[in-house]
mmCIF file of C-alpha atoms and ligand atoms in Angstrom:
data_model
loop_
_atom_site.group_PDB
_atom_site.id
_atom_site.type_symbol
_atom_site.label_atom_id
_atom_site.label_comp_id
_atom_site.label_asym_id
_atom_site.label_seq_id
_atom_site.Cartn_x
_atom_site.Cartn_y
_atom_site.Cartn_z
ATOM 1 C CA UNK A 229 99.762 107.136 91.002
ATOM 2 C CA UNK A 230 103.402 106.086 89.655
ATOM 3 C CA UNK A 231 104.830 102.931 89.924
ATOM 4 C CA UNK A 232 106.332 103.639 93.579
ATOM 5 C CA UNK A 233 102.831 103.429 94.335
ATOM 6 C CA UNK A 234 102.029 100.501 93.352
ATOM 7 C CA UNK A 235 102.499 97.046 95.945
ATOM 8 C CA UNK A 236 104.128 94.126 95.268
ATOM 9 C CA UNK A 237 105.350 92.786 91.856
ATOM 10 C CA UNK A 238 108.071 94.730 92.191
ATOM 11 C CA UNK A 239 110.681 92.779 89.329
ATOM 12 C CA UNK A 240 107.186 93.754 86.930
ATOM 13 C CA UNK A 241 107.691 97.276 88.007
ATOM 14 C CA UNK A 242 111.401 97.263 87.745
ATOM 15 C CA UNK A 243 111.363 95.795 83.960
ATOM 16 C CA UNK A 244 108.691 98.274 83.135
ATOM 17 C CA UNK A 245 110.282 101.390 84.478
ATOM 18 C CA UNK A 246 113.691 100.403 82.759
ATOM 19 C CA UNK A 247 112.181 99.526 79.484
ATOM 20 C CA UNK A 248 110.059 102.959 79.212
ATOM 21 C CA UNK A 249 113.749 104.185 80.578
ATOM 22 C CA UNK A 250 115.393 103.151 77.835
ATOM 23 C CA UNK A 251 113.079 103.532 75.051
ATOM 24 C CA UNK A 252 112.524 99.679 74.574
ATOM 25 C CA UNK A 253 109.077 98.960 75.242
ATOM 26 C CA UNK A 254 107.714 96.751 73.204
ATOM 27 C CA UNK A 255 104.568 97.990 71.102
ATOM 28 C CA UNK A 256 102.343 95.291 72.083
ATOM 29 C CA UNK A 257 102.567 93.953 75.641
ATOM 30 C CA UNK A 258 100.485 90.722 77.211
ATOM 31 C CA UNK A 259 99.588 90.958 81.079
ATOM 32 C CA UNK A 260 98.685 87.704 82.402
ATOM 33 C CA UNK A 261 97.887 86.387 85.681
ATOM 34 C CA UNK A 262 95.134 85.241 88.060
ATOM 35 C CA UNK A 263 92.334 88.082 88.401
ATOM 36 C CA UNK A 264 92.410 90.926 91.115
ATOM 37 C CA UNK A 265 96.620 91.135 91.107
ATOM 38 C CA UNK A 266 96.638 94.391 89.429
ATOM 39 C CA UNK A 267 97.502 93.845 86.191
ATOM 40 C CA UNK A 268 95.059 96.903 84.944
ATOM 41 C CA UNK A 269 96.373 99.297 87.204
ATOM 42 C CA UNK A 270 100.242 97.852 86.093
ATOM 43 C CA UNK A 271 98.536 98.885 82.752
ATOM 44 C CA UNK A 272 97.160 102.408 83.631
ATOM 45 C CA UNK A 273 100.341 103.506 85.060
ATOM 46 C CA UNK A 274 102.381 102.340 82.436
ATOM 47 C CA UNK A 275 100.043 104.985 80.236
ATOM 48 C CA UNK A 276 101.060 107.751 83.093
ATOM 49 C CA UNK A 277 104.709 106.753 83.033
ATOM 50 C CA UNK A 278 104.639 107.366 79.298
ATOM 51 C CA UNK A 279 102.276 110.456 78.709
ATOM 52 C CA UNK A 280 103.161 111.880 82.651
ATOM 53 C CA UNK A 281 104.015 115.919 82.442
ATOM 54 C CA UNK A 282 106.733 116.244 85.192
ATOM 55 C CA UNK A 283 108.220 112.649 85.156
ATOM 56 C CA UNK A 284 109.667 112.139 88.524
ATOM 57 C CA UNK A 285 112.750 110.109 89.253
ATOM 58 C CA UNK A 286 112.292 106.899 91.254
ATOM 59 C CA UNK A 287 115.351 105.001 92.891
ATOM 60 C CA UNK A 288 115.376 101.621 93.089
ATOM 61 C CA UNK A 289 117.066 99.405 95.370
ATOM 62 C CA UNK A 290 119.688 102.470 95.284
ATOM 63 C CA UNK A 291 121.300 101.495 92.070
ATOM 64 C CA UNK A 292 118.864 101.568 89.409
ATOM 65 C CA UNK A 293 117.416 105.212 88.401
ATOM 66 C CA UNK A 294 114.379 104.845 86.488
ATOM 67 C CA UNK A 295 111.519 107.565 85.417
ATOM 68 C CA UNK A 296 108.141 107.215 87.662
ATOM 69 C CA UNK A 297 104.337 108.864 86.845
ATOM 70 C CA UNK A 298 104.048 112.151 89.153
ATOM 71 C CA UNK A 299 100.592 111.217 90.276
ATOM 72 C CA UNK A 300 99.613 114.615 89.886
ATOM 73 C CA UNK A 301 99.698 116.256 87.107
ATOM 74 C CA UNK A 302 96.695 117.146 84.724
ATOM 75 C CA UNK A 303 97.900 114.007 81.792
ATOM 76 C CA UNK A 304 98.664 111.794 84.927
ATOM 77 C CA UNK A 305 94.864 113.144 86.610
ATOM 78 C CA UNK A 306 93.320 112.365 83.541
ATOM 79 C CA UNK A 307 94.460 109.118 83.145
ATOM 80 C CA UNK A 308 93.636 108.008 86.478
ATOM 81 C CA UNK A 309 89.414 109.626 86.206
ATOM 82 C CA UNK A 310 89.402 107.747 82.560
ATOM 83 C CA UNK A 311 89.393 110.755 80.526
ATOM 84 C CA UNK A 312 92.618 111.342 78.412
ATOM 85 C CA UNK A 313 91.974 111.201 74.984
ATOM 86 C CA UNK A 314 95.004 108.981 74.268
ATOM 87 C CA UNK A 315 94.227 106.273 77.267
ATOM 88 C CA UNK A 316 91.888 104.059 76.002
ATOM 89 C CA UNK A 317 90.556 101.155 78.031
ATOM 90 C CA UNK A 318 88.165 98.475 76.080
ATOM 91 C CA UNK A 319 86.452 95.676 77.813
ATOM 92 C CA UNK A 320 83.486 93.210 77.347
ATOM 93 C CA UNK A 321 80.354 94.742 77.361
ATOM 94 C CA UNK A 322 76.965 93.683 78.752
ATOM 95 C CA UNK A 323 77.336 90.421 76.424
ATOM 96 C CA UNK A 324 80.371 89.333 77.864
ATOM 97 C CA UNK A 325 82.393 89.563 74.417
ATOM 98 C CA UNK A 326 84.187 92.417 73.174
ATOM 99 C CA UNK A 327 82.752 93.002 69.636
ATOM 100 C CA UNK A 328 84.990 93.686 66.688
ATOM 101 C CA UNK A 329 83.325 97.227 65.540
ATOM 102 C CA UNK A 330 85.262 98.521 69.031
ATOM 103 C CA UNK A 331 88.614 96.964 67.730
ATOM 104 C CA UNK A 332 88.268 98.599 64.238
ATOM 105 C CA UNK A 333 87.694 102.141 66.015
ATOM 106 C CA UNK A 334 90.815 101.766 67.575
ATOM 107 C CA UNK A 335 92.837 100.236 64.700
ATOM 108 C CA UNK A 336 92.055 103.503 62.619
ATOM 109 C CA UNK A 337 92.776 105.580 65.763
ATOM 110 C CA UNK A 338 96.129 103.890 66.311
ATOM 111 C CA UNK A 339 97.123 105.498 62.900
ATOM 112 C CA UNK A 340 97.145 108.540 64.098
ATOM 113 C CA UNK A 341 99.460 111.055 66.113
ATOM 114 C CA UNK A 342 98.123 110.964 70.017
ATOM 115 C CA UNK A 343 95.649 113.805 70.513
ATOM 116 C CA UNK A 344 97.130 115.282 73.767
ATOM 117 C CA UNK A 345 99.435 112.729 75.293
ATOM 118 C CA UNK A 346 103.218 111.509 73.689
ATOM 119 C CA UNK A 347 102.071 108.159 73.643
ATOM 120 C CA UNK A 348 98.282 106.524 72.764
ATOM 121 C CA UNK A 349 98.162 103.704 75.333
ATOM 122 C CA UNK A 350 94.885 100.754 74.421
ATOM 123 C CA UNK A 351 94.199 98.571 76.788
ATOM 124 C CA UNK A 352 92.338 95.814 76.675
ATOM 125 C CA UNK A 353 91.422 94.206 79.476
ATOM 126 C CA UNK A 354 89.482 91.214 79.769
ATOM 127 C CA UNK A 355 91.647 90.321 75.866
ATOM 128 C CA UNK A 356 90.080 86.193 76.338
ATOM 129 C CA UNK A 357 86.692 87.917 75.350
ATOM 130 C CA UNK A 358 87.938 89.411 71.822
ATOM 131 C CA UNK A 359 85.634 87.477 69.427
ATOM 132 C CA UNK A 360 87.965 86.002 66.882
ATOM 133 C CA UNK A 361 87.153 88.551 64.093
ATOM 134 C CA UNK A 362 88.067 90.792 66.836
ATOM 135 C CA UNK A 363 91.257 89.038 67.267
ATOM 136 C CA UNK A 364 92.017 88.842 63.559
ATOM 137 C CA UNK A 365 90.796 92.913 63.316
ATOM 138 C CA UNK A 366 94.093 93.397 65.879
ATOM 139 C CA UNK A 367 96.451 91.572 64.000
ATOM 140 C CA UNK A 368 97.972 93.649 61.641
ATOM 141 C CA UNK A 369 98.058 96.648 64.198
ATOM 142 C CA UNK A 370 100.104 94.435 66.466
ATOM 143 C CA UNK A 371 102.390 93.351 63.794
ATOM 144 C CA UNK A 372 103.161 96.606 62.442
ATOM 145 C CA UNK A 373 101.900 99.066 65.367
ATOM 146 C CA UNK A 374 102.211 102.696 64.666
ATOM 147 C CA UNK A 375 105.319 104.285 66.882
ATOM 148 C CA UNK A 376 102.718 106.219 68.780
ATOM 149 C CA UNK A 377 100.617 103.763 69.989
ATOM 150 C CA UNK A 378 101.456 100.755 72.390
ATOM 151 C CA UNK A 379 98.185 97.985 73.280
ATOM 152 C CA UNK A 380 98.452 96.304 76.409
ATOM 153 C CA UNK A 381 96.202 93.481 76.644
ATOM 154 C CA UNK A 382 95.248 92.243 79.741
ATOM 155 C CA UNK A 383 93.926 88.527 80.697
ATOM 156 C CA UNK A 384 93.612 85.822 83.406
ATOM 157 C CA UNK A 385 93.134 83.115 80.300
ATOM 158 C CA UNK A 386 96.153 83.580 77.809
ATOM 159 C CA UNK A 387 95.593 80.387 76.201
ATOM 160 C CA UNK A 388 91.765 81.579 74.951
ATOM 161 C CA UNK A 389 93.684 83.787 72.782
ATOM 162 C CA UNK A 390 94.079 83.034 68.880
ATOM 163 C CA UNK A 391 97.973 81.636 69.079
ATOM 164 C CA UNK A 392 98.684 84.696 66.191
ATOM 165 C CA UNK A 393 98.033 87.348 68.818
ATOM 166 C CA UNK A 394 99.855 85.731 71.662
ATOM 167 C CA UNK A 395 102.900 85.051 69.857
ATOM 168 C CA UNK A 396 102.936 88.728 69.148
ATOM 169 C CA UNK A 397 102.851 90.419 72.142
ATOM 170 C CA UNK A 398 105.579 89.622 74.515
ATOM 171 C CA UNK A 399 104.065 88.391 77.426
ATOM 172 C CA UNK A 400 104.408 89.683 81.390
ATOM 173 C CA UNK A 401 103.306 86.710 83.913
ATOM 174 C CA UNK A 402 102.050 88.393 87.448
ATOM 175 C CA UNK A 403 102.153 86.185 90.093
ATOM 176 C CA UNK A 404 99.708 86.583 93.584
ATOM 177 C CA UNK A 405 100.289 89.017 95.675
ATOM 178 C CA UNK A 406 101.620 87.788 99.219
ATOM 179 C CA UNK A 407 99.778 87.748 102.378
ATOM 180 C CA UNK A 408 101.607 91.341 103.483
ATOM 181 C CA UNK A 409 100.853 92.951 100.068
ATOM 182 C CA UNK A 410 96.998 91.970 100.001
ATOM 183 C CA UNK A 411 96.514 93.068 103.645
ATOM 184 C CA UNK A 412 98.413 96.236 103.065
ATOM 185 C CA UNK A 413 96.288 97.167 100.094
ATOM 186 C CA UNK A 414 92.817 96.106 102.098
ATOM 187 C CA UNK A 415 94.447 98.356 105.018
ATOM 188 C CA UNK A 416 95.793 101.788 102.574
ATOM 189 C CA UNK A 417 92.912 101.908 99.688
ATOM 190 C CA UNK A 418 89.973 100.072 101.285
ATOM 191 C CA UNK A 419 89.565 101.049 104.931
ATOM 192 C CA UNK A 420 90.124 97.590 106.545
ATOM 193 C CA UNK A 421 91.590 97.166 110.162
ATOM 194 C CA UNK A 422 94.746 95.663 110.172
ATOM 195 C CA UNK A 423 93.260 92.542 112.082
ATOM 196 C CA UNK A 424 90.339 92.042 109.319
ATOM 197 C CA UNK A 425 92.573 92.772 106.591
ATOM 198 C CA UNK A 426 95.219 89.897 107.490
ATOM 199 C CA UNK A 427 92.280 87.807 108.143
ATOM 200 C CA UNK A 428 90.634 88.260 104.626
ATOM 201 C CA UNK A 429 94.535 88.160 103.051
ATOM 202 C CA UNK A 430 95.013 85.063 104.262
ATOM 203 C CA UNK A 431 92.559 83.113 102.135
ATOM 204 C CA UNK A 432 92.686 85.291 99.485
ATOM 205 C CA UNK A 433 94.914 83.045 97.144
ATOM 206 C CA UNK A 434 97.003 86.060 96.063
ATOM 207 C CA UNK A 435 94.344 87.616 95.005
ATOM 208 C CA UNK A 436 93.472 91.403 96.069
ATOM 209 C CA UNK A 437 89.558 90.950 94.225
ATOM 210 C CA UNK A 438 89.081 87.439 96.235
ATOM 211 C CA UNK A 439 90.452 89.515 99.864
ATOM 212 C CA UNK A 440 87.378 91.787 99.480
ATOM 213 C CA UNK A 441 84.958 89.383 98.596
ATOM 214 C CA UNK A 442 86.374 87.728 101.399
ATOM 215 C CA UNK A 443 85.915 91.026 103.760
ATOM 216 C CA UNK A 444 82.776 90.871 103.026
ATOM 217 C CA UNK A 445 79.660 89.203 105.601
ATOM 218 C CA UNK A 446 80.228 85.984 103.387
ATOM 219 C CA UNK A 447 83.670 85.903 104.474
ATOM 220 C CA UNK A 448 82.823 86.392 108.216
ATOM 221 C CA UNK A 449 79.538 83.625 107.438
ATOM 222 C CA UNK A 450 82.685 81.286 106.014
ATOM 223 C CA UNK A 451 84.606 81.565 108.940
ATOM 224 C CA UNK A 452 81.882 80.322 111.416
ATOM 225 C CA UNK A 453 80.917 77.735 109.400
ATOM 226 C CA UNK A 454 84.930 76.421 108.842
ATOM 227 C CA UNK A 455 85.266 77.048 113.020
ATOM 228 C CA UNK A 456 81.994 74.624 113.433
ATOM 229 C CA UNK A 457 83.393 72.058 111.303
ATOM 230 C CA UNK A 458 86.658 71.518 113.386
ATOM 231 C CA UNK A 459 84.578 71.946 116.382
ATOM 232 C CA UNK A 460 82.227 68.817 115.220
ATOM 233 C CA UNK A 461 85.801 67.436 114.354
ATOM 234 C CA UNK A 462 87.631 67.696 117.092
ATOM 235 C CA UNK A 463 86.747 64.660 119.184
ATOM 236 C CA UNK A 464 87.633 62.434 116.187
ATOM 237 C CA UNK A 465 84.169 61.612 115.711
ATOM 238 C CA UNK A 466 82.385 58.463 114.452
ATOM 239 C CA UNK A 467 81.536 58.611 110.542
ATOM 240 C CA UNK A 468 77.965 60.004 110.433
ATOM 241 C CA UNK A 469 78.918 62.681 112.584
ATOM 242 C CA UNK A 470 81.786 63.253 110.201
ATOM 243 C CA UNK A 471 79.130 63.239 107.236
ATOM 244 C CA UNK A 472 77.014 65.723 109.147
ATOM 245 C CA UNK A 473 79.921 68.060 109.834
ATOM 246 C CA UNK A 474 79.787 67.962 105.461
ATOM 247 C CA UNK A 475 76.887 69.098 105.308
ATOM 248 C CA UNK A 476 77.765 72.582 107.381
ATOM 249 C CA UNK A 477 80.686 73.201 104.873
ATOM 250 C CA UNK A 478 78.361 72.162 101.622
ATOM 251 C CA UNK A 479 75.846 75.147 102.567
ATOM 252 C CA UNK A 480 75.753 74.923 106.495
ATOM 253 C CA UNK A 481 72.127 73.514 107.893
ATOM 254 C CA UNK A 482 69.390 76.097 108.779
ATOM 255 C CA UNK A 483 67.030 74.269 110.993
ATOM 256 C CA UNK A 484 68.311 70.519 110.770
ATOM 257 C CA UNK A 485 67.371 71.264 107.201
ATOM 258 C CA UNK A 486 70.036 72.093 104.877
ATOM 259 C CA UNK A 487 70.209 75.212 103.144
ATOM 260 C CA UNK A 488 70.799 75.968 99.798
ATOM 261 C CA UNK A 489 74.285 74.610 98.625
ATOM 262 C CA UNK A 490 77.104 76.754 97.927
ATOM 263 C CA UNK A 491 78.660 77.161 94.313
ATOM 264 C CA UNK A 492 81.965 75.635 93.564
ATOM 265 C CA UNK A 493 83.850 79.263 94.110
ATOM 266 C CA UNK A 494 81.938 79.364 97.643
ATOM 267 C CA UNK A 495 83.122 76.215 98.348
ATOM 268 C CA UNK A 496 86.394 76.595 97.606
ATOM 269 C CA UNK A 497 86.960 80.277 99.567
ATOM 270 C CA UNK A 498 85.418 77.989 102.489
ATOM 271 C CA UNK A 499 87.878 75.786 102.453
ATOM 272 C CA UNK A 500 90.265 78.146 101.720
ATOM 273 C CA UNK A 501 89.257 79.740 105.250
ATOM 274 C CA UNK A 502 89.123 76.298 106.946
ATOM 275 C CA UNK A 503 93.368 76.064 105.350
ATOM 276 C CA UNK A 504 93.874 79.335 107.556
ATOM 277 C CA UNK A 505 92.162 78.140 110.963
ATOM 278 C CA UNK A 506 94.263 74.837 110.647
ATOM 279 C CA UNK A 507 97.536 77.082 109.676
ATOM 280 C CA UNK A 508 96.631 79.189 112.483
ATOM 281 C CA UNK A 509 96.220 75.691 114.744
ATOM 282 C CA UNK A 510 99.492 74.514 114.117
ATOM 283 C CA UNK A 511 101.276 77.906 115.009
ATOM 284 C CA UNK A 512 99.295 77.665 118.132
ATOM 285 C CA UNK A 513 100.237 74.217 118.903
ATOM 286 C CA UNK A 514 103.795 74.892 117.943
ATOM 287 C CA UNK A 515 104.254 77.398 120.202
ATOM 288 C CA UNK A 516 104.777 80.371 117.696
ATOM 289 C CA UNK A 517 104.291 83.919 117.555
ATOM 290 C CA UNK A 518 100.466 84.758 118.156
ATOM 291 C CA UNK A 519 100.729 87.955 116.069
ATOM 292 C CA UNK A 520 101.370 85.766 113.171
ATOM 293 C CA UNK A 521 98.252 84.405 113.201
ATOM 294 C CA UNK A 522 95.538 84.696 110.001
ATOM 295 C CA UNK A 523 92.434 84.828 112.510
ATOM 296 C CA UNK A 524 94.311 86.617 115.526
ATOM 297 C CA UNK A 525 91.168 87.676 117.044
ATOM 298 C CA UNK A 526 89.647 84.042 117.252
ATOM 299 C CA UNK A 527 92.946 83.570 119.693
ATOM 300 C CA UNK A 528 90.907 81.953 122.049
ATOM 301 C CA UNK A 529 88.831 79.672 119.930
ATOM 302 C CA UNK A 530 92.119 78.277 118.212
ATOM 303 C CA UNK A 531 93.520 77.802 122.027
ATOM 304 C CA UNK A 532 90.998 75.549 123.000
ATOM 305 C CA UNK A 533 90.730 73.531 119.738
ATOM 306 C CA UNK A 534 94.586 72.976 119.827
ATOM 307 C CA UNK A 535 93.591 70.560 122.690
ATOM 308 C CA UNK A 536 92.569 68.397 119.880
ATOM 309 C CA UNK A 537 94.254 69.095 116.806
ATOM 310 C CA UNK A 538 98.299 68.964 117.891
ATOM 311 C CA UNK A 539 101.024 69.651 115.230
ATOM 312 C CA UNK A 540 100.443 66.248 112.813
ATOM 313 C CA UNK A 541 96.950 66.150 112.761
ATOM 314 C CA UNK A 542 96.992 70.196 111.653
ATOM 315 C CA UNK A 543 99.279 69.243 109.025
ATOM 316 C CA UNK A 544 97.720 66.379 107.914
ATOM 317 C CA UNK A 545 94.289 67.884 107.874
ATOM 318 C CA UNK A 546 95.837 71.365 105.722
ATOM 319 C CA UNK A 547 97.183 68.883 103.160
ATOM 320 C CA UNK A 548 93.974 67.394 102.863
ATOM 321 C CA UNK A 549 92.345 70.570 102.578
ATOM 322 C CA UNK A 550 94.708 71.845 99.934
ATOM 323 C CA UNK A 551 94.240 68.735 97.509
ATOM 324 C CA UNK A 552 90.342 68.818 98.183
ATOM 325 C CA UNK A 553 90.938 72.656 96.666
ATOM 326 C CA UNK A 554 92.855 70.855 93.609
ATOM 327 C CA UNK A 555 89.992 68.654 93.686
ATOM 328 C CA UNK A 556 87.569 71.021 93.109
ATOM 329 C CA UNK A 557 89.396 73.795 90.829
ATOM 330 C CA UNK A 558 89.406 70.692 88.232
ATOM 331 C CA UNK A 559 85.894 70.242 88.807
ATOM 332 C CA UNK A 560 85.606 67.142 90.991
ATOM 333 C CA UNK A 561 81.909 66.346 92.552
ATOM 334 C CA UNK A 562 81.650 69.175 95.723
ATOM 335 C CA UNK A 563 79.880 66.404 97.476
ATOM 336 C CA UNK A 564 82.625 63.863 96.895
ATOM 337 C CA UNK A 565 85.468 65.806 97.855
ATOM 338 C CA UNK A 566 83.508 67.281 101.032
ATOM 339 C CA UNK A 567 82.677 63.950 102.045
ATOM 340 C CA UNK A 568 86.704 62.482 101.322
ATOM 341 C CA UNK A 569 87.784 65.548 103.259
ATOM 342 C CA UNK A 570 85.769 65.023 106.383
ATOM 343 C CA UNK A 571 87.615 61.602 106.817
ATOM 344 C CA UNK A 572 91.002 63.170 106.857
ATOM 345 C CA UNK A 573 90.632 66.118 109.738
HETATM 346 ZN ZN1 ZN B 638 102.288 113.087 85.968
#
């Protein structure tokens, strides 16, 4: 697909394209970053970029001229269906480790001259799970990696890795994608309307894995339940009413009964969503551009609960939700922080 095609982390792009440009990629890289940025398919094209057929020239920013993947042709095909004999992807299997025997396979491989391709490209993605044997089976590779080969390893959890490896593999730090970029991607690979694709963005935390989860009916079952909660909010209630409206983001109440409670990651993409709807309040009640908003097509809703929530209390009450999320990421009690946060709306 080249790396023209590729959305946002565009200085990642630019440092790639120039170092393959000039010869001066490094034989190891690291790729680190929160999950579902792209950081694998920064890795596959990389491999296309240096094994592509008919290297095309991209332009960037009008100054820079670097080489770009075709897209198209059969080594650039290949690599893209996960079938060139010199693009090799390894990660964990069905026990959630990647096992040493797969690291000596490509050790001895990485001797040799690339079957088809100039360059053999390993990628490891998911590099946290190398058992340590694993780890120390890599080592030697990385420090003295034969000209043909370059290993890209790939990982949300750098600091899992043995501190030998790491400090031999210069390392590339993606950040999230922006709300744009994520909606973009939902919109050109994955079918979304633009409306449900801002409104799955939004609370996606940079994350282009978390936006489709977030498309999903859980996403649309999050929503409700963050839109009830400021509802049961909105007349500044007394505190058991305040308690109760905990409940409905803990796991929402089927029956007067409650449900079963949501995990931590539920939680937090709920409250995530509930961050949007009060971002989306304070736009409202400051008068700004509708089209801007995260959940444009609950316009109405957010009109009649900005009756209640003006500019301070919006702000006040996305702060809160924000630290609860801090809360909660460093594993705090869900009930606790649920309970604190229902004060502060
Ligand atoms: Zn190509």
């Amino acid at each position: 697909m080249g790396l023209g095609h590729i959305i946002g982390h565009a200085p990642i792009r630019r440092l790639i394209a120039r170092a393959v440009a000039r010869g001066t990629l490094p034989p190891c890289l690291l790729l680190t970053g929160p999950e579902g940025v792209g950081k694998r398919r920064v890795a596959l094209v990389l491999a296309e970029l240096l094994n592509c057929d008919a290297t095309e020239t991209l332009v960037y920013s009008g100054t820079t001229v670097s080489p770009d993947a075709c897209g198209v042709c059969g080594a650039c095909q290949r690599i893209a269906r996960g079938v060139h004999a010199d693009v090799i992807v390894i990660e964990p299997g069905e026990t959630g480790s990647i096992k040493v025997d797969a690291i000596r396979t490509v050790v001895g491989q990485a001797a040799f001259r690339p079957f088809e391709g100039r360059r053999r490209v390993v990628i490891i993605d998911g590099a946290d799970r190398l058992v340590s044997e694993a780890q120390n089976a890599l080592l030697k590779t990385l420090e003295e990696p034969a000209s043909a080969s370059v290993f890209v390893l790939i990982t949300s959890r750098p600091h899992l890795l043995l501190a030998t490896v790491r400090s031999r593999c210069p390392e590339i730090k993606f950040g999230g994608l922006a709300t744009g970029e994520i909606a973009d991607i939902l919109v050109k690979r994955h079918r979304f309307d633009q409306t449900a694709a801002l409104a799955a963005a939004a609370s996606a935390g940079g994350s282009v894995a978390s936006a489709l989860e977030l498309g999903s009916s859980d996403h649309v079952q999050a929503r409700e339940s963050a839109a009830v909660v400021l509802r049961m909010l909105a007349t500044m209630p007394e505190h058991e009413r305040r308690l109760e409206s905990g409940s409905e983001l803990l796991g929402g109440r089927g029956g007067g009964r409650l449900s079963t409670a949501l995990t931590r990651e539920a939680l937090i993409r709920r409250l995530r969503v509930l961050g949007t709807l009060l971002r989306d309040l304070q736009l409202v009640s400051s008068g700004g551009d509708g089209t801007w908003l995260a959940n444009i097509d609950l316009k109405e809703e957010l009109t009649e609960l900005v009756r209640s929530y003006d500019t301070d209390r919006t702000g006040r009450a996305f702060a809160s939700v924000q630290r609860a999320v801090d809360a909660l990421t460093r594993n705090a009690s869900s009930k606790v922080v649920v309970d604190w946060l229902v004060m502060k709306i």
